[in-house]
Amino acid sequence: PRPAPPPLLVAGHVLLTPPAVFVYADGFRDEPVDITLNLPAGWRAGSGMEQPEPGHFVAPHYDRLVDSPIEAGTFDLVSFEAGGMTIDFLIHGTWDEDEERLANDISAIVEASAGVFESASRSLPTDRYLFLLHSGPGLGGGTEYYNSTVVHTDPRSFWDDERWGGFLGLMAHEFFHTWNVKRFRPASIDRYDYQNVNYTELLWVAEGLTSYYDQLLPVRAGLMPVADYRKQLADTIGGVVDNPGYGQDTLARASYEAWTKGYHRGPDRAADKANRTISFYSQGGLVGLVLDLEIRRISRGQRSLDTVMSALYDDFPLGGGGFTYTDFRARVAAVGDAILAERLDGWVYGTEPLPIAQALENIGWSLDREDISEDPVQVSLGVSIRGNPPVVRAPRLNGAAWRAGVNAGDELLALDGVRIGSGLNTLLRRYDPEDTVELALFRDGHLKTLGVTLDPALADHEIIVYEDAAQSRSQMRRDWLGGMDEGDE
Ligand SMILES: [Zn+2]
């Protein structure tokens, strides 16, 4: 979930975000709802709700109404069948009007998503689904709803292959939520409390596992080369384990504090947030990776995280009370084993490091760091800076500057007597790890000099394919990637 965007009304179209428009009234929650829009001539309207006639929407209750945004205007609409569902793709704004590519690629995403829940006994979550896309300069992000999503993109996505890949990942993310969050969700948010903050320790399942699948599904759908996924995964891993907050906070607490800290844009959104917090999206996603590859190893390829997700879908239909951590853990124990469930406790409620490299070994991939021995800069000062003269936004937790006592707000002047200005990186070329430099700075208008012992620069992660991996591991990798492998594309 994301905080609902405000309703949008501009010349040419309107987006009604129901929780921001239709007032909640206790006692009327379960009453059927009827909405009629007086549409200007030439306009039409779209929503996940039933629309018996143009502009007239019906919902069985308030919960469905607030879970069904309405777009009205003169949009484009592309409809197609995929994975047993009718998909309506509504576009407001600039796009390349390549209906065939859109239908092909979105169909592949829809089918790959449905494939995750193949072993579930319940049928598809919906027979009709609406993508509601706004395309405009600088736009991005999305929000999931009951049987629809509001997604935003910059129009460049339609003309740039790399951006198109990111766009498909976003579509996969929101569509996957149709199961994970919109058909089963944590107990404390199973039935939303519209009057209070809704706390849960399980957003690493709701958002994290969805993030895991939004990277994986485009590969399974045949839309992303395996080598590209390998690169993307290595970047995700680096973003998590090299984040200074890694190990400082638990996934359970980061989830619990989502509304008061994570999404909150108040004064607590300080520059040193990275030193204290973790992302239940990306780190939760890596818990998904480790669970998936460990379950595959334990079950010799017979079961996977897909099996766990299917069990959640079967066992916790919406409104039935939702699932707890104990419920999730029990399914990990049943599908994997008791040892894996026990390790999960440490990754969610503790700060145990994730055994990512070990998990990747299961499928014949090796996690490493890139060779940076030829890079011009071999050292790190461990500060994020802004402006010229540079002002410290935050020293990296336990980094070189941190250990020397550099503070946020310090104005950096000189390294060993040479003015820094906008040339910090160039100056750092002169040094080797463990060198001690004299850093001159202004703090509160007073000149200070600190001795800083430089750290080695941190190399990016990379994932390497073992050429001589056992056949069983390569086979497990191919199964995991939905039959795809390196060089198939
Ligand atoms: Zn999400």
CSV table of C-alpha atoms and ligand atoms in Angstrom, one decimal:
chain,number,residue,atom,x,y,z
A,1,PRO,CA,0.0,0.0,0.0
A,2,ARG,CA,0.9,3.6,-0.5
A,3,PRO,CA,-0.9,6.6,1.0
A,4,ALA,CA,-3.8,7.3,-1.3
A,5,PRO,CA,-3.0,10.1,-3.7
A,6,PRO,CA,-5.4,13.1,-3.6
A,7,PRO,CA,-8.3,13.1,-6.1
A,8,LEU,CA,-7.2,14.6,-9.4
A,9,LEU,CA,-9.4,16.9,-11.3
A,10,VAL,CA,-7.9,18.8,-14.2
A,11,ALA,CA,-9.2,19.9,-17.6
A,12,GLY,CA,-9.6,16.8,-19.7
A,13,HIS,CA,-10.0,14.1,-17.1
A,14,VAL,CA,-10.7,13.2,-13.5
A,15,LEU,CA,-9.4,10.5,-11.2
A,16,LEU,CA,-11.6,9.8,-8.2
A,17,THR,CA,-9.5,8.1,-5.4
A,18,PRO,CA,-12.5,6.9,-3.3
A,19,PRO,CA,-11.1,7.1,0.2
A,20,ALA,CA,-10.3,10.7,-0.4
A,21,VAL,CA,-13.7,11.5,-1.9
A,22,PHE,CA,-16.4,9.3,-0.4
A,23,VAL,CA,-16.8,9.9,3.4
A,24,TYR,CA,-16.8,6.8,5.6
A,25,ALA,CA,-19.8,6.4,7.9
A,26,ASP,CA,-20.0,3.8,10.7
A,27,GLY,CA,-23.1,1.7,10.3
A,28,PHE,CA,-23.2,2.1,6.5
A,29,ARG,CA,-20.1,0.1,5.8
A,30,ASP,CA,-21.9,-3.1,4.6
A,31,GLU,CA,-24.6,-1.3,2.6
A,32,PRO,CA,-24.6,-1.5,-1.2
A,33,VAL,CA,-23.3,1.6,-3.0
A,34,ASP,CA,-24.5,3.4,-6.1
A,35,ILE,CA,-22.5,6.1,-7.8
A,36,THR,CA,-23.6,8.1,-10.8
A,37,LEU,CA,-21.3,10.5,-12.6
A,38,ASN,CA,-22.8,13.2,-14.9
A,39,LEU,CA,-20.2,12.8,-17.7
A,40,PRO,CA,-19.5,15.7,-20.1
A,41,ALA,CA,-20.3,14.8,-23.8
A,42,GLY,CA,-17.7,12.6,-25.3
A,43,TRP,CA,-16.4,11.4,-21.9
A,44,ARG,CA,-16.5,7.8,-20.6
A,45,ALA,CA,-15.6,6.3,-17.2
A,46,GLY,CA,-13.7,3.2,-16.0
A,47,SER,CA,-13.4,1.5,-12.7
A,48,GLY,CA,-13.0,-2.0,-11.2
A,49,MET,CA,-16.6,-1.6,-10.1
A,50,GLU,CA,-19.5,-2.9,-12.2
A,51,GLN,CA,-20.7,-0.3,-14.6
A,52,PRO,CA,-24.3,-1.2,-15.7
A,53,GLU,CA,-24.5,1.9,-17.9
A,54,PRO,CA,-22.0,4.6,-18.7
A,55,GLY,CA,-21.0,6.6,-15.6
A,56,HIS,CA,-23.2,4.5,-13.3
A,57,PHE,CA,-21.2,2.3,-10.8
A,58,VAL,CA,-22.4,-0.2,-8.2
A,59,ALA,CA,-20.4,-1.8,-5.4
A,60,PRO,CA,-21.7,-4.4,-2.9
A,61,HIS,CA,-20.4,-2.4,0.1
A,62,TYR,CA,-18.2,0.6,1.1
A,63,ASP,CA,-15.0,-1.6,1.3
A,64,ARG,CA,-15.3,-2.3,-2.5
A,65,LEU,CA,-16.1,1.3,-3.3
A,66,VAL,CA,-12.9,2.6,-1.6
A,67,ASP,CA,-11.0,-0.2,-3.3
A,68,SER,CA,-12.2,0.9,-6.8
A,69,PRO,CA,-10.8,4.2,-8.1
A,70,ILE,CA,-12.7,5.8,-11.0
A,71,GLU,CA,-11.2,7.4,-14.1
A,72,ALA,CA,-13.3,9.6,-16.3
A,73,GLY,CA,-12.3,11.4,-19.5
A,74,THR,CA,-11.4,10.7,-23.1
A,75,PHE,CA,-8.9,7.9,-22.5
A,76,ASP,CA,-7.6,5.1,-24.7
A,77,LEU,CA,-8.8,1.6,-23.8
A,78,VAL,CA,-7.1,-1.7,-25.0
A,79,SER,CA,-8.9,-4.9,-24.0
A,80,PHE,CA,-7.6,-8.5,-24.3
A,81,GLU,CA,-7.9,-11.9,-22.8
A,82,ALA,CA,-5.0,-13.3,-20.7
A,83,GLY,CA,-4.6,-16.1,-18.2
A,84,GLY,CA,-8.4,-16.7,-18.2
A,85,MET,CA,-9.2,-13.0,-17.4
A,86,THR,CA,-10.4,-10.1,-19.4
A,87,ILE,CA,-7.8,-7.3,-19.1
A,88,ASP,CA,-8.8,-3.7,-19.7
A,89,PHE,CA,-5.8,-1.4,-20.1
A,90,LEU,CA,-6.9,2.2,-19.8
A,91,ILE,CA,-4.4,4.9,-20.7
A,92,HIS,CA,-4.7,8.6,-20.1
A,93,GLY,CA,-1.8,10.6,-21.6
A,94,THR,CA,0.9,10.1,-24.2
A,95,TRP,CA,1.9,6.6,-25.3
A,96,ASP,CA,3.2,4.9,-28.5
A,97,GLU,CA,-0.2,3.4,-29.3
A,98,ASP,CA,1.4,0.1,-30.0
A,99,GLU,CA,-1.5,-2.0,-28.8
A,100,GLU,CA,0.0,-5.3,-29.9
A,101,ARG,CA,3.2,-4.9,-27.8
A,102,LEU,CA,1.1,-3.7,-24.8
A,103,ALA,CA,-1.3,-6.7,-25.1
A,104,ASN,CA,1.5,-9.2,-25.6
A,105,ASP,CA,3.7,-8.1,-22.8
A,106,ILE,CA,1.0,-7.5,-20.2
A,107,SER,CA,-0.6,-10.8,-21.1
A,108,ALA,CA,2.8,-12.5,-20.4
A,109,ILE,CA,3.0,-10.7,-17.0
A,110,VAL,CA,-0.6,-11.7,-16.2
A,111,GLU,CA,0.0,-15.3,-17.1
A,112,ALA,CA,3.3,-15.5,-15.1
A,113,SER,CA,1.5,-14.0,-12.1
A,114,ALA,CA,-1.3,-16.5,-12.3
A,115,GLY,CA,1.3,-19.3,-12.7
A,116,VAL,CA,2.7,-18.6,-9.2
A,117,PHE,CA,-0.7,-19.7,-7.8
A,118,GLU,CA,-1.1,-22.7,-10.1
A,119,SER,CA,-1.0,-25.2,-7.2
A,120,ALA,CA,-3.8,-23.3,-5.3
A,121,SER,CA,-7.3,-24.9,-5.2
A,122,ARG,CA,-9.1,-21.5,-5.4
A,123,SER,CA,-9.9,-20.2,-8.8
A,124,LEU,CA,-8.6,-16.9,-10.2
A,125,PRO,CA,-9.1,-13.8,-8.0
A,126,THR,CA,-11.1,-12.0,-10.6
A,127,ASP,CA,-12.4,-12.5,-14.2
A,128,ARG,CA,-11.9,-8.9,-15.1
A,129,TYR,CA,-9.0,-6.6,-14.2
A,130,LEU,CA,-8.4,-2.9,-15.0
A,131,PHE,CA,-5.0,-1.3,-15.4
A,132,LEU,CA,-5.6,2.5,-15.1
A,133,LEU,CA,-2.5,4.2,-16.4
A,134,HIS,CA,-1.6,7.9,-16.3
A,135,SER,CA,1.3,8.7,-18.6
A,136,GLY,CA,2.9,12.1,-18.1
A,137,PRO,CA,6.4,13.6,-17.7
A,138,GLY,CA,8.0,12.8,-14.3
A,139,LEU,CA,5.2,10.4,-13.2
A,140,GLY,CA,5.9,7.1,-11.6
A,141,GLY,CA,4.7,4.6,-9.0
A,142,GLY,CA,1.4,2.8,-8.5
A,143,THR,CA,-1.3,1.6,-6.0
A,144,GLU,CA,-3.1,-1.7,-5.9
A,145,TYR,CA,-6.9,-2.1,-5.6
A,146,TYR,CA,-9.4,-4.9,-5.4
A,147,ASN,CA,-9.4,-5.8,-9.2
A,148,SER,CA,-7.6,-2.7,-10.6
A,149,THR,CA,-4.6,-0.6,-10.2
A,150,VAL,CA,-3.7,3.1,-10.7
A,151,VAL,CA,-0.2,3.2,-12.2
A,152,HIS,CA,1.8,6.2,-13.3
A,153,THR,CA,4.6,6.4,-15.8
A,154,ASP,CA,6.8,8.8,-17.7
A,155,PRO,CA,5.9,8.6,-21.4
A,156,ARG,CA,9.6,7.8,-22.2
A,157,SER,CA,8.8,4.2,-21.0
A,158,PHE,CA,7.2,3.6,-24.3
A,159,TRP,CA,10.2,4.5,-26.4
A,160,ASP,CA,13.1,3.3,-24.2
A,161,ASP,CA,13.7,-0.4,-23.7
A,162,GLU,CA,15.3,-0.1,-20.3
A,163,ARG,CA,12.4,2.1,-19.0
A,164,TRP,CA,9.9,-0.3,-20.6
A,165,GLY,CA,11.5,-3.1,-18.5
A,166,GLY,CA,11.0,-1.0,-15.4
A,167,PHE,CA,7.4,-0.3,-16.5
A,168,LEU,CA,6.7,-4.0,-16.9
A,169,GLY,CA,8.1,-4.6,-13.4
A,170,LEU,CA,5.7,-2.0,-12.0
A,171,MET,CA,2.8,-3.7,-13.8
A,172,ALA,CA,3.9,-7.1,-12.4
A,173,HIS,CA,4.1,-5.6,-8.9
A,174,GLU,CA,0.7,-4.1,-8.8
A,175,PHE,CA,-0.9,-7.1,-10.6
A,176,PHE,CA,0.7,-9.5,-8.1
A,177,HIS,CA,-1.0,-7.6,-5.3
A,178,THR,CA,-4.3,-8.8,-6.6
A,179,TRP,CA,-3.5,-12.0,-4.7
A,180,ASN,CA,-0.9,-10.8,-2.1
A,181,VAL,CA,-2.8,-8.0,-0.2
A,182,LYS,CA,-6.0,-7.9,-2.1
A,183,ARG,CA,-7.1,-11.5,-1.6
A,184,PHE,CA,-5.1,-12.5,1.5
A,185,ARG,CA,-3.5,-10.2,3.9
A,186,PRO,CA,-2.1,-9.9,7.5
A,187,ALA,CA,-4.7,-10.4,10.3
A,188,SER,CA,-4.4,-6.8,11.7
A,189,ILE,CA,-5.3,-5.3,8.3
A,190,ASP,CA,-7.7,-8.0,7.0
A,191,ARG,CA,-10.6,-5.7,7.6
A,192,TYR,CA,-9.3,-2.1,7.4
A,193,ASP,CA,-9.9,0.3,10.3
A,194,TYR,CA,-10.8,3.5,8.4
A,195,GLN,CA,-10.6,5.6,11.6
A,196,ASN,CA,-7.1,4.7,12.8
A,197,VAL,CA,-3.6,3.8,11.7
A,198,ASN,CA,-3.5,0.2,10.6
A,199,TYR,CA,-0.4,-1.4,12.0
A,200,THR,CA,1.2,-4.7,10.9
A,201,GLU,CA,4.6,-6.4,11.3
A,202,LEU,CA,4.0,-8.2,8.0
A,203,LEU,CA,4.6,-5.7,5.3
A,204,TRP,CA,7.7,-7.6,4.4
A,205,VAL,CA,5.2,-10.3,3.1
A,206,ALA,CA,2.7,-7.8,1.6
A,207,GLU,CA,5.3,-5.6,-0.1
A,208,GLY,CA,8.6,-7.5,0.2
A,209,LEU,CA,7.4,-10.7,-1.4
A,210,THR,CA,5.6,-8.7,-4.0
A,211,SER,CA,8.8,-6.9,-4.8
A,212,TYR,CA,10.6,-10.3,-5.1
A,213,TYR,CA,8.1,-11.5,-7.7
A,214,ASP,CA,7.9,-8.2,-9.6
A,215,GLN,CA,11.6,-8.7,-10.5
A,216,LEU,CA,11.2,-12.4,-11.2
A,217,LEU,CA,8.0,-12.5,-13.2
A,218,PRO,CA,9.3,-10.5,-16.2
A,219,VAL,CA,12.0,-13.3,-16.6
A,220,ARG,CA,9.5,-16.1,-16.2
A,221,ALA,CA,7.3,-14.2,-18.7
A,222,GLY,CA,10.2,-14.3,-21.2
A,223,LEU,CA,10.3,-10.5,-21.3
A,224,MET,CA,13.6,-10.0,-19.5
A,225,PRO,CA,16.9,-11.8,-20.4
A,226,VAL,CA,18.2,-13.9,-17.5
A,227,ALA,CA,21.5,-11.9,-17.5
A,228,ASP,CA,19.6,-8.7,-17.0
A,229,TYR,CA,17.8,-10.2,-14.0
A,230,ARG,CA,21.1,-11.4,-12.6
A,231,LYS,CA,22.4,-7.8,-12.8
A,232,GLN,CA,19.2,-6.4,-11.3
A,233,LEU,CA,19.3,-8.9,-8.4
A,234,ALA,CA,22.9,-8.1,-7.7
A,235,ASP,CA,22.0,-4.4,-7.5
A,236,THR,CA,19.1,-5.2,-5.2
A,237,ILE,CA,21.4,-7.2,-2.9
A,238,GLY,CA,23.9,-4.4,-2.8
A,239,GLY,CA,21.2,-1.9,-2.0
A,240,VAL,CA,20.2,-4.0,1.0
A,241,VAL,CA,23.4,-5.3,2.5
A,242,ASP,CA,25.5,-2.2,1.8
A,243,ASN,CA,22.8,0.0,3.3
A,244,PRO,CA,24.4,1.2,6.6
A,245,GLY,CA,21.0,0.5,8.4
A,246,TYR,CA,21.3,-3.2,7.5
A,247,GLY,CA,21.4,-5.0,10.8
A,248,GLN,CA,20.2,-1.9,12.7
A,249,ASP,CA,16.5,-2.6,12.5
A,250,THR,CA,14.2,-5.6,12.1
A,251,LEU,CA,11.8,-6.2,9.2
A,252,ALA,CA,9.0,-6.6,11.7
A,253,ARG,CA,9.7,-3.2,13.2
A,254,ALA,CA,10.2,-1.5,9.8
A,255,SER,CA,6.8,-2.9,8.8
A,256,TYR,CA,5.2,-1.8,12.0
A,257,GLU,CA,6.5,1.8,11.6
A,258,ALA,CA,5.6,2.1,8.0
A,259,TRP,CA,2.9,4.7,8.5
A,260,THR,CA,4.7,6.7,11.2
A,261,LYS,CA,8.2,6.5,9.7
A,262,GLY,CA,8.6,4.6,6.4
A,263,TYR,CA,6.1,6.5,4.3
A,264,HIS,CA,6.0,9.5,6.5
A,265,ARG,CA,7.2,12.7,5.1
A,266,GLY,CA,7.6,14.6,8.3
A,267,PRO,CA,10.7,15.9,10.0
A,268,ASP,CA,11.8,12.3,10.8
A,269,ARG,CA,12.6,11.9,7.1
A,270,ALA,CA,16.2,13.0,8.0
A,271,ALA,CA,19.2,12.5,5.8
A,272,ASP,CA,20.7,9.9,8.0
A,273,LYS,CA,17.6,7.7,7.7
A,274,ALA,CA,19.8,5.2,5.8
A,275,ASN,CA,21.8,4.7,9.0
A,276,ARG,CA,18.8,3.7,11.0
A,277,THR,CA,16.2,2.1,8.7
A,278,ILE,CA,15.8,-0.8,6.3
A,279,SER,CA,13.4,-1.3,3.4
A,280,PHE,CA,10.7,-3.9,3.9
A,281,TYR,CA,10.3,-3.8,0.1
A,282,SER,CA,13.9,-4.7,-1.0
A,283,GLN,CA,15.0,-6.6,2.2
A,284,GLY,CA,11.7,-8.4,2.4
A,285,GLY,CA,12.2,-9.3,-1.2
A,286,LEU,CA,15.5,-10.9,-0.4
A,287,VAL,CA,13.9,-12.9,2.4
A,288,GLY,CA,11.6,-14.2,-0.4
A,289,LEU,CA,14.6,-15.1,-2.6
A,290,VAL,CA,16.3,-17.0,0.3
A,291,LEU,CA,13.1,-18.8,1.2
A,292,ASP,CA,12.4,-19.7,-2.4
A,293,LEU,CA,15.8,-21.1,-3.2
A,294,GLU,CA,16.1,-22.9,0.2
A,295,ILE,CA,12.6,-24.5,-0.2
A,296,ARG,CA,13.7,-25.7,-3.6
A,297,ARG,CA,16.9,-27.2,-2.2
A,298,ILE,CA,15.1,-28.8,0.7
A,299,SER,CA,12.3,-30.3,-1.4
A,300,ARG,CA,14.7,-31.2,-4.3
A,301,GLY,CA,12.8,-28.9,-6.6
A,302,GLN,CA,9.3,-30.3,-5.7
A,303,ARG,CA,8.1,-27.2,-3.9
A,304,SER,CA,8.9,-23.4,-3.7
A,305,LEU,CA,7.8,-20.1,-2.4
A,306,ASP,CA,5.0,-20.4,-5.0
A,307,THR,CA,3.7,-23.3,-2.9
A,308,VAL,CA,3.7,-21.1,0.2
A,309,MET,CA,1.9,-18.2,-1.6
A,310,SER,CA,-0.7,-20.7,-3.0
A,311,ALA,CA,-1.3,-22.0,0.5
A,312,LEU,CA,-1.8,-18.5,1.9
A,313,TYR,CA,-4.3,-17.8,-1.0
A,314,ASP,CA,-6.2,-21.0,-0.2
A,315,ASP,CA,-6.2,-20.7,3.6
A,316,PHE,CA,-6.9,-17.1,4.2
A,317,PRO,CA,-9.7,-15.7,2.1
A,318,LEU,CA,-10.3,-12.0,2.6
A,319,GLY,CA,-12.5,-11.2,5.5
A,320,GLY,CA,-11.8,-14.5,7.2
A,321,GLY,CA,-9.4,-13.0,9.7
A,322,GLY,CA,-6.2,-12.9,7.8
A,323,PHE,CA,-2.9,-14.6,8.5
A,324,THR,CA,-0.4,-14.0,11.4
A,325,TYR,CA,3.3,-14.5,11.4
A,326,THR,CA,2.7,-17.9,13.1
A,327,ASP,CA,0.5,-18.9,10.2
A,328,PHE,CA,3.1,-17.9,7.6
A,329,ARG,CA,5.9,-19.6,9.5
A,330,ALA,CA,3.8,-22.8,9.8
A,331,ARG,CA,3.6,-22.9,6.0
A,332,VAL,CA,7.3,-22.4,5.6
A,333,ALA,CA,7.9,-25.3,8.0
A,334,ALA,CA,5.4,-27.5,6.1
A,335,VAL,CA,6.6,-26.6,2.6
A,336,GLY,CA,10.3,-26.3,3.6
A,337,ASP,CA,11.3,-27.6,7.0
A,338,ALA,CA,11.4,-26.7,10.7
A,339,ILE,CA,15.0,-25.4,10.5
A,340,LEU,CA,14.1,-23.0,7.8
A,341,ALA,CA,11.2,-21.7,9.8
A,342,GLU,CA,13.4,-21.2,12.8
A,343,ARG,CA,16.0,-19.3,10.7
A,344,LEU,CA,13.1,-17.1,9.4
A,345,ASP,CA,12.5,-15.8,12.9
A,346,GLY,CA,16.0,-14.4,13.0
A,347,TRP,CA,15.6,-12.6,9.6
A,348,VAL,CA,12.2,-11.1,10.5
A,349,TYR,CA,12.3,-10.4,14.3
A,350,GLY,CA,16.1,-10.3,14.6
A,351,THR,CA,18.9,-8.8,12.6
A,352,GLU,CA,20.5,-12.1,11.4
A,353,PRO,CA,22.3,-11.5,8.1
A,354,LEU,CA,20.5,-13.1,5.2
A,355,PRO,CA,22.4,-16.2,3.7
A,356,ILE,CA,22.0,-14.8,0.2
A,357,ALA,CA,25.2,-16.2,-1.3
A,358,GLN,CA,24.5,-19.6,0.2
A,359,ALA,CA,21.0,-19.6,-1.3
A,360,LEU,CA,22.3,-18.6,-4.8
A,361,GLU,CA,24.7,-21.5,-4.6
A,362,ASN,CA,21.7,-23.8,-4.7
A,363,ILE,CA,21.0,-22.8,-8.3
A,364,GLY,CA,24.6,-22.5,-9.4
A,365,TRP,CA,25.1,-18.8,-9.0
A,366,SER,CA,28.0,-17.2,-7.1
A,367,LEU,CA,27.7,-13.8,-5.3
A,368,ASP,CA,30.8,-11.7,-5.5
A,369,ARG,CA,31.9,-8.1,-5.6
A,370,GLU,CA,33.1,-6.4,-8.8
A,371,ASP,CA,36.9,-6.0,-9.2
A,372,ILE,CA,37.6,-2.3,-8.7
A,373,SER,CA,41.4,-2.6,-8.3
A,374,GLU,CA,41.8,-0.5,-11.5
A,375,ASP,CA,39.3,2.2,-10.4
A,376,PRO,CA,40.8,5.7,-9.9
A,377,VAL,CA,39.3,6.0,-6.4
A,378,GLN,CA,40.3,3.3,-4.0
A,379,VAL,CA,39.0,4.9,-0.8
A,380,SER,CA,35.8,6.0,0.9
A,381,LEU,CA,35.3,9.0,3.2
A,382,GLY,CA,31.8,7.7,4.1
A,383,VAL,CA,29.7,10.9,3.7
A,384,SER,CA,26.8,11.9,1.5
A,385,ILE,CA,27.2,15.6,0.6
A,386,ARG,CA,25.3,18.4,-1.1
A,387,GLY,CA,26.3,21.7,-2.6
A,388,ASN,CA,29.5,23.6,-3.1
A,389,PRO,CA,31.2,24.0,-0.7
A,390,PRO,CA,30.0,20.6,0.2
A,391,VAL,CA,27.8,20.2,3.3
A,392,VAL,CA,27.5,16.8,4.9
A,393,ARG,CA,24.0,15.4,4.7
A,394,ALA,CA,24.9,12.4,6.7
A,395,PRO,CA,28.1,10.5,7.7
A,396,ARG,CA,27.7,6.8,7.0
A,397,LEU,CA,27.2,4.8,10.2
A,398,ASN,CA,30.6,3.5,11.4
A,399,GLY,CA,32.3,4.9,8.2
A,400,ALA,CA,35.5,6.8,8.1
A,401,ALA,CA,34.0,10.2,8.6
A,402,TRP,CA,31.6,8.9,11.3
A,403,ARG,CA,34.5,7.4,13.3
A,404,ALA,CA,36.4,10.7,13.0
A,405,GLY,CA,33.4,12.6,14.4
A,406,VAL,CA,32.1,14.3,11.3
A,407,ASN,CA,28.5,15.6,11.8
A,408,ALA,CA,25.6,16.2,9.5
A,409,GLY,CA,25.7,19.9,8.5
A,410,ASP,CA,29.5,20.2,8.6
A,411,GLU,CA,30.8,22.3,5.7
A,412,LEU,CA,33.8,20.5,4.2
A,413,LEU,CA,36.7,22.8,3.3
A,414,ALA,CA,40.0,21.0,2.7
A,415,LEU,CA,41.7,17.6,2.6
A,416,ASP,CA,45.3,17.8,3.7
A,417,GLY,CA,45.2,21.5,3.1
A,418,VAL,CA,43.7,21.3,-0.5
A,419,ARG,CA,40.4,23.0,-1.1
A,420,ILE,CA,37.6,20.4,-1.7
A,421,GLY,CA,35.0,22.5,-3.5
A,422,SER,CA,33.2,20.3,-6.0
A,423,GLY,CA,36.3,18.0,-6.4
A,424,LEU,CA,36.1,15.6,-3.5
A,425,ASN,CA,36.3,12.4,-5.6
A,426,THR,CA,39.3,13.8,-7.6
A,427,LEU,CA,41.1,14.6,-4.4
A,428,LEU,CA,40.4,11.1,-3.0
A,429,ARG,CA,42.4,9.6,-6.0
A,430,ARG,CA,45.6,10.4,-4.2
A,431,TYR,CA,45.0,8.1,-1.3
A,432,ASP,CA,45.0,4.4,-0.3
A,433,PRO,CA,42.9,2.6,2.2
A,434,GLU,CA,44.1,3.2,5.8
A,435,ASP,CA,45.7,6.5,4.9
A,436,THR,CA,44.9,9.2,7.5
A,437,VAL,CA,44.0,12.6,6.1
A,438,GLU,CA,43.5,15.9,7.7
A,439,LEU,CA,39.9,17.1,7.1
A,440,ALA,CA,39.2,20.8,7.7
A,441,LEU,CA,35.6,21.9,8.1
A,442,PHE,CA,33.3,24.6,9.5
A,443,ARG,CA,30.9,23.5,12.2
A,444,ASP,CA,28.5,26.2,13.5
A,445,GLY,CA,30.8,28.8,12.0
A,446,HIS,CA,33.9,27.5,13.7
A,447,LEU,CA,36.9,26.0,12.0
A,448,LYS,CA,37.8,22.4,13.0
A,449,THR,CA,40.3,19.9,11.8
A,450,LEU,CA,39.8,16.2,12.2
A,451,GLY,CA,42.1,13.2,11.4
A,452,VAL,CA,40.2,10.7,9.2
A,453,THR,CA,41.4,7.2,8.5
A,454,LEU,CA,40.0,6.3,5.0
A,455,ASP,CA,38.1,3.1,4.3
A,456,PRO,CA,38.5,1.0,1.2
A,457,ALA,CA,36.0,1.9,-1.4
A,458,LEU,CA,33.0,-0.5,-1.5
A,459,ALA,CA,32.6,-2.4,-4.8
A,460,ASP,CA,29.2,-3.2,-6.3
A,461,HIS,CA,27.9,-6.8,-6.1
A,462,GLU,CA,27.8,-9.1,-9.1
A,463,ILE,CA,26.4,-12.6,-9.6
A,464,ILE,CA,28.5,-15.0,-11.6
A,465,VAL,CA,27.2,-18.2,-13.3
A,466,TYR,CA,29.2,-21.3,-12.3
A,467,GLU,CA,30.0,-22.9,-15.6
A,468,ASP,CA,30.6,-26.3,-14.1
A,469,ALA,CA,27.6,-26.3,-11.7
A,470,ALA,CA,26.0,-29.7,-11.1
A,471,GLN,CA,23.3,-30.5,-13.5
A,472,SER,CA,20.7,-30.7,-10.7
A,473,ARG,CA,21.6,-27.0,-9.8
A,474,SER,CA,21.2,-25.8,-13.3
A,475,GLN,CA,17.9,-27.7,-13.6
A,476,MET,CA,16.7,-26.1,-10.4
A,477,ARG,CA,17.6,-22.7,-11.7
A,478,ARG,CA,15.7,-23.3,-15.0
A,479,ASP,CA,12.6,-24.4,-13.0
A,480,TRP,CA,12.9,-21.3,-10.8
A,481,LEU,CA,13.1,-19.0,-13.8
A,482,GLY,CA,10.0,-20.6,-15.4
A,483,GLY,CA,12.0,-22.6,-18.0
A,484,MET,CA,14.3,-19.7,-19.0
A,485,ASP,CA,18.0,-19.7,-18.7
A,486,GLU,CA,21.1,-17.7,-19.8
A,487,GLY,CA,21.2,-17.4,-23.6
A,488,ASP,CA,17.6,-18.4,-24.2
A,489,GLU,CA,16.6,-14.9,-25.1
B,1,ZN,ZN,3.3,-2.7,-3.5
